[in-house]
Coordinates of C-alpha atoms and ligand atoms in Angstrom, one line a residue:
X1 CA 9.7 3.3 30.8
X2 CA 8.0 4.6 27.5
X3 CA 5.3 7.1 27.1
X4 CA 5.2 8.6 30.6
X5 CA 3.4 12.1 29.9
X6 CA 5.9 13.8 32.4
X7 CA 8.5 12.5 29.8
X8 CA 6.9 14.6 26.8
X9 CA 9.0 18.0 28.1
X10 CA 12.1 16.4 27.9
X11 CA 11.3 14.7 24.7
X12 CA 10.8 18.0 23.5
X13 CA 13.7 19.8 24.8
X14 CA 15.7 17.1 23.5
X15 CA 14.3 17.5 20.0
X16 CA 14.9 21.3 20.1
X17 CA 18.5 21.0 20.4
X18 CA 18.5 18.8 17.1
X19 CA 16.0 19.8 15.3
X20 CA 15.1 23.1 13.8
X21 CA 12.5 24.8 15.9
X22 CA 10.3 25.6 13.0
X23 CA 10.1 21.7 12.0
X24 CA 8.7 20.8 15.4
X25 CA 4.7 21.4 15.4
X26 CA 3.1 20.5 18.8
X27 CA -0.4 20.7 19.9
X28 CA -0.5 24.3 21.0
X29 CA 0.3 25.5 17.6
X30 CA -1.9 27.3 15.7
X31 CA -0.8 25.0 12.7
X32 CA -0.8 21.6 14.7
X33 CA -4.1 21.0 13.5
X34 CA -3.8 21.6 9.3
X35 CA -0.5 19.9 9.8
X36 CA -1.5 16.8 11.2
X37 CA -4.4 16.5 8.2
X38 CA -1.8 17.5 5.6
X39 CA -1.8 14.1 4.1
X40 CA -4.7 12.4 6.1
X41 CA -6.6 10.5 3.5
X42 CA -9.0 9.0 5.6
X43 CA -11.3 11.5 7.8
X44 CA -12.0 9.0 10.3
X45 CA -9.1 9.1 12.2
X46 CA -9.2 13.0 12.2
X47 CA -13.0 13.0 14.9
X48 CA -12.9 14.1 17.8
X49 CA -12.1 11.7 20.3
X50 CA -9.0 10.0 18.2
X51 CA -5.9 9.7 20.4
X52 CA -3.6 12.2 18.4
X53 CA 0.4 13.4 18.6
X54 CA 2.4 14.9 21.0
X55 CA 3.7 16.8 18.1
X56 CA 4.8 16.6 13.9
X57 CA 8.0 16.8 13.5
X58 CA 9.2 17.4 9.6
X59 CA 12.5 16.4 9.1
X60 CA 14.4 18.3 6.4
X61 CA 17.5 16.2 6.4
X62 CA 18.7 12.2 7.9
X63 CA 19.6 14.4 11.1
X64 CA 16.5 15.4 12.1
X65 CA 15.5 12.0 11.8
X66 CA 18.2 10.3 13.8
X67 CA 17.7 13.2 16.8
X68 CA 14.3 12.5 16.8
X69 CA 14.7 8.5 17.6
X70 CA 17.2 9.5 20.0
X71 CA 15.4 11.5 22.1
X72 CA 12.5 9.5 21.5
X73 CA 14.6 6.3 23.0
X74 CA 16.2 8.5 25.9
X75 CA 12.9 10.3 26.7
X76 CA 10.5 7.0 26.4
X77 CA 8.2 8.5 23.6
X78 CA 7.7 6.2 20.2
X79 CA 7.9 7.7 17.1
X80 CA 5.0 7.1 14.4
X81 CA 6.5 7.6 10.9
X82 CA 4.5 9.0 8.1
X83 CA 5.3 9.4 4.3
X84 CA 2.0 9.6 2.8
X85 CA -0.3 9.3 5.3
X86 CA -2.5 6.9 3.1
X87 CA -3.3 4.0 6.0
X88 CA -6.2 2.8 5.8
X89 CA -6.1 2.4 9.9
X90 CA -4.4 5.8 10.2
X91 CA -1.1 3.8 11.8
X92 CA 1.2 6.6 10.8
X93 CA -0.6 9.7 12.7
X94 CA -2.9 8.0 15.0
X95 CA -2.7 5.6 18.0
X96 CA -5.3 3.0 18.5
X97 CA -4.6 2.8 22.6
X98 CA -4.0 5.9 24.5
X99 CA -0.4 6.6 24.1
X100 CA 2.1 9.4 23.9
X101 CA 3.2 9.5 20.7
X102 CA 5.4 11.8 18.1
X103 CA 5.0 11.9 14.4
X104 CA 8.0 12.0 12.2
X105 CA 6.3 13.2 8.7
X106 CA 8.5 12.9 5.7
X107 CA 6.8 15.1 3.4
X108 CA 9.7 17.5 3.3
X109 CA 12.2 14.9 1.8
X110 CA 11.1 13.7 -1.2
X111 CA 13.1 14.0 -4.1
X112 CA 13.5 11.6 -6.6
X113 CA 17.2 11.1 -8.2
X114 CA 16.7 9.0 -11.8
X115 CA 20.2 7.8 -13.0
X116 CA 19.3 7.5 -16.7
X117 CA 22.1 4.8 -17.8
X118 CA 22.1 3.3 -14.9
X119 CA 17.8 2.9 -15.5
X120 CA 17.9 3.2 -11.4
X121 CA 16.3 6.3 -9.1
X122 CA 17.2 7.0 -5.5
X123 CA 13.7 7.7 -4.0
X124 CA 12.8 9.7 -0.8
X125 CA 10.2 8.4 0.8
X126 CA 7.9 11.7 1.1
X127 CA 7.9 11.4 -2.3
X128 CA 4.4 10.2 -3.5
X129 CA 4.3 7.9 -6.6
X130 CA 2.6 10.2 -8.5
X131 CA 5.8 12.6 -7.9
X132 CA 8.1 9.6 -8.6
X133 CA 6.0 8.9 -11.6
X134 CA 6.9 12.3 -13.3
X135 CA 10.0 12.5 -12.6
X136 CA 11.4 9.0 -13.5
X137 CA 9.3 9.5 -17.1
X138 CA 10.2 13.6 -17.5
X139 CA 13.8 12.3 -17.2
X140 CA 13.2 9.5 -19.5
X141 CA 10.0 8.7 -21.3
X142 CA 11.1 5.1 -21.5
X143 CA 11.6 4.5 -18.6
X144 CA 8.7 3.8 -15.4
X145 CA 8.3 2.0 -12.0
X146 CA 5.7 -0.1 -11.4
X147 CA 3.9 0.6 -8.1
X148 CA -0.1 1.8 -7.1
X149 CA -2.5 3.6 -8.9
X150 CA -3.9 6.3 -6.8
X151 CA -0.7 9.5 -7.2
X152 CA -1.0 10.6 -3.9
X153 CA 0.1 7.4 -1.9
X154 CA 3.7 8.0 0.0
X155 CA 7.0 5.8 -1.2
X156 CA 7.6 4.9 2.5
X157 CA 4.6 3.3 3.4
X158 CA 3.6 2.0 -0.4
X159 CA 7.2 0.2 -0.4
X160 CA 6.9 -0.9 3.1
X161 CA 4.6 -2.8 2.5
X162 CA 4.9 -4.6 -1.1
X163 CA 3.2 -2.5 -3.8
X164 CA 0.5 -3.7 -6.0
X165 CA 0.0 -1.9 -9.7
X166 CA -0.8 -2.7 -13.0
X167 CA 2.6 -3.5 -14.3
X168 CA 3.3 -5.9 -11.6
X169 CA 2.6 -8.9 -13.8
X170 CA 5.0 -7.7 -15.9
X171 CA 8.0 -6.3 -13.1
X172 CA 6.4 -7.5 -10.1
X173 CA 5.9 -5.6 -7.4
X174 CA 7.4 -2.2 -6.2
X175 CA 9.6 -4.5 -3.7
X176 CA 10.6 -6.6 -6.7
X177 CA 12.6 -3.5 -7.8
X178 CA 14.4 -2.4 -5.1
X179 CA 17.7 -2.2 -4.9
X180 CA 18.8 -0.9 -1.9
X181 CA 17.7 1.3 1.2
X182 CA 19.1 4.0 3.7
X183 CA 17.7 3.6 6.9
X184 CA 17.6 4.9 10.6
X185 CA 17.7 2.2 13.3
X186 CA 16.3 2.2 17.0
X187 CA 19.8 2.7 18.0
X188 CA 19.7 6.5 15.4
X189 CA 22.2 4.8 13.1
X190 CA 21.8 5.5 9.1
X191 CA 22.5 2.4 7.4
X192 CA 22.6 1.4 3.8
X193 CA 21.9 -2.0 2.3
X194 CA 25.5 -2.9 2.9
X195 CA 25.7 -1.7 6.9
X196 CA 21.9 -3.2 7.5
X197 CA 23.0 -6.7 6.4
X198 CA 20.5 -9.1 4.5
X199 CA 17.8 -10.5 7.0
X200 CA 17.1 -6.5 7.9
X201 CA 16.8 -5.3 4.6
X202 CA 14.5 -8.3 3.0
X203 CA 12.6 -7.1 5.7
X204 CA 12.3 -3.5 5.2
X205 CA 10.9 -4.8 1.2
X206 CA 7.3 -5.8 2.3
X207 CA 7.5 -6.5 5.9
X208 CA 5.0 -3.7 6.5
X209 CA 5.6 0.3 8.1
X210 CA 7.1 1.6 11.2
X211 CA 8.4 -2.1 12.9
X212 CA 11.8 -2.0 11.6
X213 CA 13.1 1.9 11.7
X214 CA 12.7 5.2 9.4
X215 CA 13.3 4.1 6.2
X216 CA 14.7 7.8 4.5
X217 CA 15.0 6.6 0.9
X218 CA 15.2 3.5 -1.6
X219 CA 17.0 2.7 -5.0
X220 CA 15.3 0.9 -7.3
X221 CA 15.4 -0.2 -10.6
X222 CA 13.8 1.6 -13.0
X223 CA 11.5 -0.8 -15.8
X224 CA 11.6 -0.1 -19.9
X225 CA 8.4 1.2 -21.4
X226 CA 7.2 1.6 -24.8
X227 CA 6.4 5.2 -26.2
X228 CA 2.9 4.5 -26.3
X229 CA 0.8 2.4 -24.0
X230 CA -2.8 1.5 -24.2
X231 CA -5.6 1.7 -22.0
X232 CA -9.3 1.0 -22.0
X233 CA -12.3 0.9 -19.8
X234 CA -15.3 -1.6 -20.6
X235 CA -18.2 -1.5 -18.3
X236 CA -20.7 -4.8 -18.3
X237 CA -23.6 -4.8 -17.0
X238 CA -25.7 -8.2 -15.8
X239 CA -27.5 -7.7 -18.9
X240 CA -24.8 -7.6 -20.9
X241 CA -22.9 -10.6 -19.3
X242 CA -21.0 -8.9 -16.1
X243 CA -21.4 -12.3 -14.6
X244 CA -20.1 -14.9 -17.6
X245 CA -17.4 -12.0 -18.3
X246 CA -16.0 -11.9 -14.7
X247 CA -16.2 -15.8 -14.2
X248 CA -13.5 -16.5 -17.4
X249 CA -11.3 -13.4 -15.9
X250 CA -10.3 -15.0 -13.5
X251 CA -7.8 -17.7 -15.1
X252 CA -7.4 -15.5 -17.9
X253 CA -6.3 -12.6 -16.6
X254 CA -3.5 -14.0 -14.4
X255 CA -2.1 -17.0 -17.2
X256 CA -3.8 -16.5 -20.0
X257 CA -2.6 -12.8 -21.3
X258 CA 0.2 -11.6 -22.6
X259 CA 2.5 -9.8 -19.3
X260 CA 2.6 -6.9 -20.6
X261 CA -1.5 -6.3 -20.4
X262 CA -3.0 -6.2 -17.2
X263 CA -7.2 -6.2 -17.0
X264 CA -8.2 -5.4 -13.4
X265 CA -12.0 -5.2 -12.0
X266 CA -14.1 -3.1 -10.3
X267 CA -17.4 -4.6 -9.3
X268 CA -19.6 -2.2 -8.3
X269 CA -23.3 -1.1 -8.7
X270 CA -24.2 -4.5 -9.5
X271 CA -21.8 -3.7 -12.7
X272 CA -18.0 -4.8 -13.5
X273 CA -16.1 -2.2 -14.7
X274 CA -12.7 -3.9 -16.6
X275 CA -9.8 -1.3 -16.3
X276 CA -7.2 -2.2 -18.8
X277 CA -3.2 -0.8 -19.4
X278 CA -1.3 -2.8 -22.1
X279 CA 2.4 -2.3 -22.6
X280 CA 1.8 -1.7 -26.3
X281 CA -0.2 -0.3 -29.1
X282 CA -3.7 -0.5 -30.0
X283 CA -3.2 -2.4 -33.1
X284 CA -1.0 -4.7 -31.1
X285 CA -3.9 -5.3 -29.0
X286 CA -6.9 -5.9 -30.9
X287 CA -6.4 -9.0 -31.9
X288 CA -5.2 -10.6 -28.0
X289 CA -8.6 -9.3 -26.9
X290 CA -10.5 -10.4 -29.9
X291 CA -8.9 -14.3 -29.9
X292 CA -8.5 -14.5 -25.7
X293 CA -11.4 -12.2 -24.3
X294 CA -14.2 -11.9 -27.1
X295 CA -16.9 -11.7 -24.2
X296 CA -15.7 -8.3 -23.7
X297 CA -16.3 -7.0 -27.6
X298 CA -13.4 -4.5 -27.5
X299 CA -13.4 -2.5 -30.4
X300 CA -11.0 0.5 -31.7
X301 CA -13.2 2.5 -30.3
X302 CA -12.3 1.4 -26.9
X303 CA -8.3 2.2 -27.3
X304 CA -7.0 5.4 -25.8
X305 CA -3.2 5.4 -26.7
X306 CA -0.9 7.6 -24.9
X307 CA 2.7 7.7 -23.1
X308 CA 2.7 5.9 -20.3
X309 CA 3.0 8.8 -17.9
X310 CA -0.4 10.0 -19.3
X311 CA -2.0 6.6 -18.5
X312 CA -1.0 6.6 -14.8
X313 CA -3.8 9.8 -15.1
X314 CA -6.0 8.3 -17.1
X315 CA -6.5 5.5 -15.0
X316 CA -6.9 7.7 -11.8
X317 CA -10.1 9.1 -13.6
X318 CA -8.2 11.4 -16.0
X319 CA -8.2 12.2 -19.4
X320 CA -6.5 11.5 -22.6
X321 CA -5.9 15.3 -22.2
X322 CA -5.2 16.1 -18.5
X323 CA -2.2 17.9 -17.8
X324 CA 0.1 15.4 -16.0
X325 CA 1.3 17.7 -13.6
X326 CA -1.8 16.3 -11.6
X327 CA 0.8 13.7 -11.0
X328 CA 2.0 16.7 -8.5
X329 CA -0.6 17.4 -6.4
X330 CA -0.2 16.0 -2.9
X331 CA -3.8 17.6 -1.9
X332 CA -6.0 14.8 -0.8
X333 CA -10.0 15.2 -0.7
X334 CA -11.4 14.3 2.7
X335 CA -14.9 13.5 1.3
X336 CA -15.6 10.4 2.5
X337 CA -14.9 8.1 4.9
X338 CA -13.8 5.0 4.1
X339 CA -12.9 0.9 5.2
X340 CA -11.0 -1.4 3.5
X341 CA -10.4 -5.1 3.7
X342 CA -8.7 -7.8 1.6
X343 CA -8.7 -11.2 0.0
X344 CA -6.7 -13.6 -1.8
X345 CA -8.7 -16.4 -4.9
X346 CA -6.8 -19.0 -5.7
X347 CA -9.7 -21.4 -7.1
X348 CA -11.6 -19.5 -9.7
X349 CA -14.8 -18.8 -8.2
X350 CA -17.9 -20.2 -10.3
X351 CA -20.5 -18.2 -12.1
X352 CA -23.4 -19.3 -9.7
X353 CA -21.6 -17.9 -6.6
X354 CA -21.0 -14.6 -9.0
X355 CA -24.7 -14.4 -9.5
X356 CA -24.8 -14.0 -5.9
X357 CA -22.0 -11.9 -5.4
X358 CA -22.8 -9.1 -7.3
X359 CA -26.1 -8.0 -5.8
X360 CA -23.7 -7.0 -2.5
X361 CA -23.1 -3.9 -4.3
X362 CA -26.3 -2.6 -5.5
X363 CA -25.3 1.2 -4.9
X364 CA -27.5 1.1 -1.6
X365 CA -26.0 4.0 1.1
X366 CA -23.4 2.3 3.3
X367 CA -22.3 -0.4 0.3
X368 CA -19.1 0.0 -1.6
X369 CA -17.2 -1.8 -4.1
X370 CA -14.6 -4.4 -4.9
X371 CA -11.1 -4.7 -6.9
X372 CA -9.9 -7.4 -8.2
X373 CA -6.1 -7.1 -9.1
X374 CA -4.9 -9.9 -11.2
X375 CA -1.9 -11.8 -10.3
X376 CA 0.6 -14.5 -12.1
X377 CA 3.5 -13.7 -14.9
X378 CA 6.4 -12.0 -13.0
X379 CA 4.8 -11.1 -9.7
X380 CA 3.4 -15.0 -9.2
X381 CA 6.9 -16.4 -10.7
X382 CA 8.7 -14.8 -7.4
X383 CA 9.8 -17.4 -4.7
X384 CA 7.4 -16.6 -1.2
X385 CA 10.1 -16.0 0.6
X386 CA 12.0 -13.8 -1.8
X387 CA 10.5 -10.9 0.4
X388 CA 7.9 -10.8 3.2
X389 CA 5.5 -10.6 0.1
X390 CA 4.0 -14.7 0.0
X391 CA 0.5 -14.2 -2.2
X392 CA 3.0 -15.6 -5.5
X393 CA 2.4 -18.7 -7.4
X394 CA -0.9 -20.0 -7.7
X395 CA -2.6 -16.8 -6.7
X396 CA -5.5 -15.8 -9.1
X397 CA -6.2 -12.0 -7.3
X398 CA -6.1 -10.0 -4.8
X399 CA -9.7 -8.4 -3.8
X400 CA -9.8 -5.0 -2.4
X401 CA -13.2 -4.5 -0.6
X402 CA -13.8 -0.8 -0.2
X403 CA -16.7 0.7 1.7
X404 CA -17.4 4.6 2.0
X405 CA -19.6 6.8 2.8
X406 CA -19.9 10.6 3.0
X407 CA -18.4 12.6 5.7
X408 CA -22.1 15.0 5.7
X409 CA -23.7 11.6 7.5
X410 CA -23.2 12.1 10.8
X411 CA -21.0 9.1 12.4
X412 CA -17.4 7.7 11.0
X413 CA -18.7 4.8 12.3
X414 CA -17.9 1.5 9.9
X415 CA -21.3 0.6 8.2
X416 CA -21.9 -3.2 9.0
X417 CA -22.0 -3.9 5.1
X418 CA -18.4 -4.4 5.0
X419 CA -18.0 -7.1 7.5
X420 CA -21.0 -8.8 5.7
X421 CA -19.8 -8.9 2.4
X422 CA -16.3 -10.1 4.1
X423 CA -18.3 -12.8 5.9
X424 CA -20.0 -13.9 2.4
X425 CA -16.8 -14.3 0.5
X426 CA -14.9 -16.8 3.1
X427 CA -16.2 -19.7 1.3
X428 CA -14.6 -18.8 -1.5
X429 CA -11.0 -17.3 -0.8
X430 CA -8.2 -18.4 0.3
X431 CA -8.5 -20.2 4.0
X432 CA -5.8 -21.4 7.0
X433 CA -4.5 -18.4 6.9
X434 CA -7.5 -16.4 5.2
X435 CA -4.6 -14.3 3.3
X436 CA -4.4 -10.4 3.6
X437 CA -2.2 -7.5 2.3
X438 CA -0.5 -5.8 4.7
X439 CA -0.9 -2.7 2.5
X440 CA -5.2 -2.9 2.6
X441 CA -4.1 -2.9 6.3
X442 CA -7.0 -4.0 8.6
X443 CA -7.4 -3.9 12.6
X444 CA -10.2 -6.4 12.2
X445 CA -8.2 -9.5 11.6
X446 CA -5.8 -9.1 14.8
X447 CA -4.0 -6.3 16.8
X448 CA -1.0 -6.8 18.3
X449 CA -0.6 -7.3 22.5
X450 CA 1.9 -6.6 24.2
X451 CA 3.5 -8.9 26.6
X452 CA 6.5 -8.3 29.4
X453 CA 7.0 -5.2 27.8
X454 CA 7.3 -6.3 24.3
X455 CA 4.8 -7.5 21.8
X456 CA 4.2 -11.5 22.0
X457 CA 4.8 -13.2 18.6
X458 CA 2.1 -15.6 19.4
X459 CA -0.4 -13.0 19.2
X460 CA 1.0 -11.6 16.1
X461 CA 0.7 -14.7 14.7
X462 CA -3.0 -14.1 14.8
X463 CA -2.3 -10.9 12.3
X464 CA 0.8 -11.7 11.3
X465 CA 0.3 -15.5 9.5
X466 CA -2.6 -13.5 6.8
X467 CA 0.1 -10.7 6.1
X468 CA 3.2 -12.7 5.8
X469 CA 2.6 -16.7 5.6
X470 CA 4.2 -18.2 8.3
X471 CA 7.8 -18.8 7.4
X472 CA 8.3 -15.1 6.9
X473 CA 6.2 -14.1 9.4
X474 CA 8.7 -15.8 11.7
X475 CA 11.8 -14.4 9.7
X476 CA 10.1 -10.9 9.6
X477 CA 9.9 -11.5 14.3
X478 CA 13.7 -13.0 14.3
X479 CA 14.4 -9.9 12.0
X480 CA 13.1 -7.4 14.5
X481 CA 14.5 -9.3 17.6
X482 CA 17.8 -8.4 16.2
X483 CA 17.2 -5.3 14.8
X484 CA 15.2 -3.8 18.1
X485 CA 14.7 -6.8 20.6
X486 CA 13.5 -3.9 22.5
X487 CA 10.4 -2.6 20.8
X488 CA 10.7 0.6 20.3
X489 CA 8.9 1.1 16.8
X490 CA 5.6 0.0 17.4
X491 CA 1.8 -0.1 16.5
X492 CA -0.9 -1.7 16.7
X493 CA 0.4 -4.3 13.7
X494 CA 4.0 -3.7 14.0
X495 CA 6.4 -6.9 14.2
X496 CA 6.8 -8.6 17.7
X497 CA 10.1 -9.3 18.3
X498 CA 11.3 -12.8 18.4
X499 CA 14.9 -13.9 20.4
X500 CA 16.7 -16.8 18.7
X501 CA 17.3 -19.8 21.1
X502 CA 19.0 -21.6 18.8
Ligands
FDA1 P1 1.5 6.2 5.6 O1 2.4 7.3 5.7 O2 0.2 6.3 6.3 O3 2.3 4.9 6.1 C1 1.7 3.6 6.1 C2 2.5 2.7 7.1 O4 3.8 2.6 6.8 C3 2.4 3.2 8.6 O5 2.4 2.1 9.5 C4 3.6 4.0 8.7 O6 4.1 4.2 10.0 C5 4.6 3.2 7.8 N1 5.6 4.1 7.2 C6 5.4 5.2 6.4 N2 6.5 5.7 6.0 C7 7.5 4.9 6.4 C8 8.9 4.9 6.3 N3 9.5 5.9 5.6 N4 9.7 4.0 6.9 C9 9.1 3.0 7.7 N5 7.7 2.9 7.8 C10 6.9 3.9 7.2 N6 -1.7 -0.1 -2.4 C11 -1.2 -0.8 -3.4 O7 -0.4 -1.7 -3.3 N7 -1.6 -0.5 -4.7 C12 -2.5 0.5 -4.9 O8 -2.9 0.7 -6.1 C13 -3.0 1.2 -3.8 N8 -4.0 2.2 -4.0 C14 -4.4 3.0 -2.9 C15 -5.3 4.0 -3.1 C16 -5.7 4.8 -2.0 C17 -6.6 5.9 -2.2 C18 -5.2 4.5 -0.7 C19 -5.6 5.3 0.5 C20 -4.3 3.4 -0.5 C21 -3.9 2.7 -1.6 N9 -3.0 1.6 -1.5 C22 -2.5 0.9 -2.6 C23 -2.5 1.2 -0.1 C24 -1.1 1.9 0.1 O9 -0.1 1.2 -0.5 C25 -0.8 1.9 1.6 O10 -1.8 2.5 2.4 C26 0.5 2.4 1.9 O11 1.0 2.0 3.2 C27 0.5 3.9 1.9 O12 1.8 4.5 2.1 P2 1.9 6.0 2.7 O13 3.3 6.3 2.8 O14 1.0 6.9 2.0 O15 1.2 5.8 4.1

């Protein structure tokens, strides 16, 4: 029987005589609190009222990690893992349902390990990319990894769950590059690529956090860069032809530009911001954007050139001149709250419906923004079922709906704007599944039930088929009913595991 609260003493005796007393936080501790909002990004699942830990526990070594599934399998008390703590549903440190719970945080393993020759890098999950970032380019300032944008995201989660940046249509996604993983199983057992066998670790590459173990660290392979990279921001306005320029992005950006230049957009206060990285030099670029994009009337002016490392800054809001040891720090601002949703276009969406679009985000309190991350050259050339990742060919963008609002208003409660603006867009996104990224995770297209003690697959389904497609959402349940048929790692969007027949 899991989660009995008469079980939580044992569970915690248990840990104590494999883990480290100082690396077990529980709820009486004076630090419980600044430890369990070490790495929260999200302020709403830190009100009163959400359904918190039994304790943090902050492995230093495999060990730790394997004592604490151990005891949390003999004792009946699931583990949440946490890297980065970046959820947008607060999976990794919060329950949804009331639930006694243990947090395994990672934080305290995260070194990166870049074998120059090779052009691979062993990875710790508690790293953040930002970390991995500098360290892969310090070693070798031609060499990077192509993975998200904001530096504080965790490795374990980000790579759990695909990996969207803007060199992806150059390498693909994070997933694309890995190489192999070390993992703990519901059974404790550390297991490499080899030992996990193939089914388990395709999963593990986009399949989503927590439903298939602790994954401890990753190999990847590391991508070339050139010694100088460009970026540029343009902002339109509607006066100055947001609406026309936006309308021919979207079959230009994903087919009609060279890989190695990504154009992504940010529509927001009824403007399009185009945020730019191009795997070249300025005078390189000039005349791609002048022949393919004119509308945009980039000029000179517009390039920033720099080494690539300085343009994962700049792009986080940075500075040709900011130090990049920025890259290093894991301190997250708890401003605002936020809600995130996602979207898949396939059919380029016509500049009528963009006239309508954009006055959704007029600025007004309680509105946000969207992203549109282009898609096509290597990431769109991938098979779907290459790993758990499906949104490949014929995939224009992704769309990131963001909402936030400040944490001074009085309620974390999730403004209705974002559900409207969601409603608005069905007509013109993908449909049967409505496609979603498991990584812009989001409650409000299904949570899992549970059924006979285990989660039912044809719930999941509900979820599941938007993450994953439906071949590899059923691989991704076969996965898990032989890798824990039982259930023990668990959330609200884990997995359900499904028993062969056959
Ligand atoms: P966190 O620690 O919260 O974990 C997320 C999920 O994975 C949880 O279910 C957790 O249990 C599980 N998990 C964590 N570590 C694990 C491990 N070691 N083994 C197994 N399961 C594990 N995405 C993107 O693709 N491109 C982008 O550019 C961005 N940008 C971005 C900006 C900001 C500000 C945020 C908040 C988020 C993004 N994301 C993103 C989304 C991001 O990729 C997603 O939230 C990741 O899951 C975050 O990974 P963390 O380790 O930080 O999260």
């Amino acid at each position: 029987p899991l989660s009995s609260a008469d079980s939580s003493g044992e569970f915690l005796q248990c840990l104590a005589a494999g883990v480290p007393s100082q690396l077990v936080v529980t709820r009486g501790s004076s630090s419980f609190a600044s430890v369990l909002a070490s790495s929260v990004r999200n302020p709403r699942f830190l009100a009163p009222g959400t359904v918190r830990p039994l304790c943090v526990v902050t492995p230093t070594n495999a060990s730790h990690v394997q004592a604490a599934v151990l005891c949390g399998r003999r004792h009946g008390v699931r583990l949440r893992v946490r890297s980065g703590g970046h959820d947008y549903e607060g999976l990794s440190y919060r329950s949804v349902r009331q639930e006694v719970f243990a947090v395994v945080d990672l934080a305290g393993l995260r070194s990166v390990r870049v074998n120059r020759r090779a052009a691979t890098a062993w990875v710790d999950s508690g790293a953040t990319v930002g970390e991995m970032y500098y360290a892969v380019a310090k070693a070798d300032a031609g060499l990077a990894f192509p993975a998200g944008l904001c530096p504080t995201i965790g490795v374990g989660g980000h790579f759990s769950g695909g990996g969207i940046g803007m060199m992806m249509r150059k390498y693909g996604l994070s997933v694309d590059n890995v190489l192999d993983a070390m993992v703990v199983d519901a059974n404790g057992r550390l297991l490499d690529k080899k030992a996990m066998g193939r089914d388990y670790f395709w999963a593990l590459r986009g399949g989503g956090g927590e439903s298939f173990g602790i994954v401890l660290s990753w190999k990847v392979r590391l991508v070339a860069v050139p010694r100088t990279v460009t970026v540029f921001n343009i902002q339109k306005t509607l006066a100055q032809g947001a609406v026309d320029a936006v309308t021919k992005w979207q079959t230009l950006a994903p087919a009609a530009l060279p890989d190695e230049l990504t154009i992504r957009v940010v529509v927001q206060n009824k403007q399009a911001l185009f945020q730019s990285l191009y795997l070249g030099t300025c005078d390189q670029l000039l005349p791609v954007m002048g022949s393919r994009f004119p509308e945009l009337g980039m000029t000179r002016a517009d390039c920033r050139e720099m080494s690539w490392l300085q343009s994962m800054v700049y792009i986080n809001g940075g500075t040709s001149s900011t130090p990049v040891e920025v890259l290093l720090n894991r301190t997250t601002s708890l401003s605002v709250y936020t809600k995130n949703k996602s979207d898949y276009v396939k059919q380029a969406i016509p500049s009528a419906s963009w006239e309508k679009i954009f006055p959704w985000f007029d600025g007004a309190a309680g509105a946000g923004l969207i992203i549109l991350e282009p898609h096509g050259g290597r990431v769109g050339s991938i098979a779907d079922g290459n790993t758990p990742y499906p949104h490949r060919s014929g995939v224009l963008y992704n769309i990131q709906y963001v909402a936030f609002w400040p944490t001074t208003t009085a309620t974390p409660a999730v403004p209705d704007w974002i559900k409207n603006v969601h409603a608005f867009m069905e007509p013109f996104v993908t449909s049967n599944p409505r496609d979603a990224y498991v990584n812009y995770r989001d409650l409000d297209i299904g949570e899992n039930a549970v059924a006979g003690g285990v989660t039912s697959y044809e719930n999941g389904r509900v979820w599941g088929e938007k993450y994953f497609g439906a071949a590899n959402f059923r691989r991704l349940a076969l996965t898990k009913g032989k890798v824990d048929a039982s259930d023990y790692f668990r959330n609200e969007q884990s997995i359900p595991p499904l028993v062969s027949t056959k």
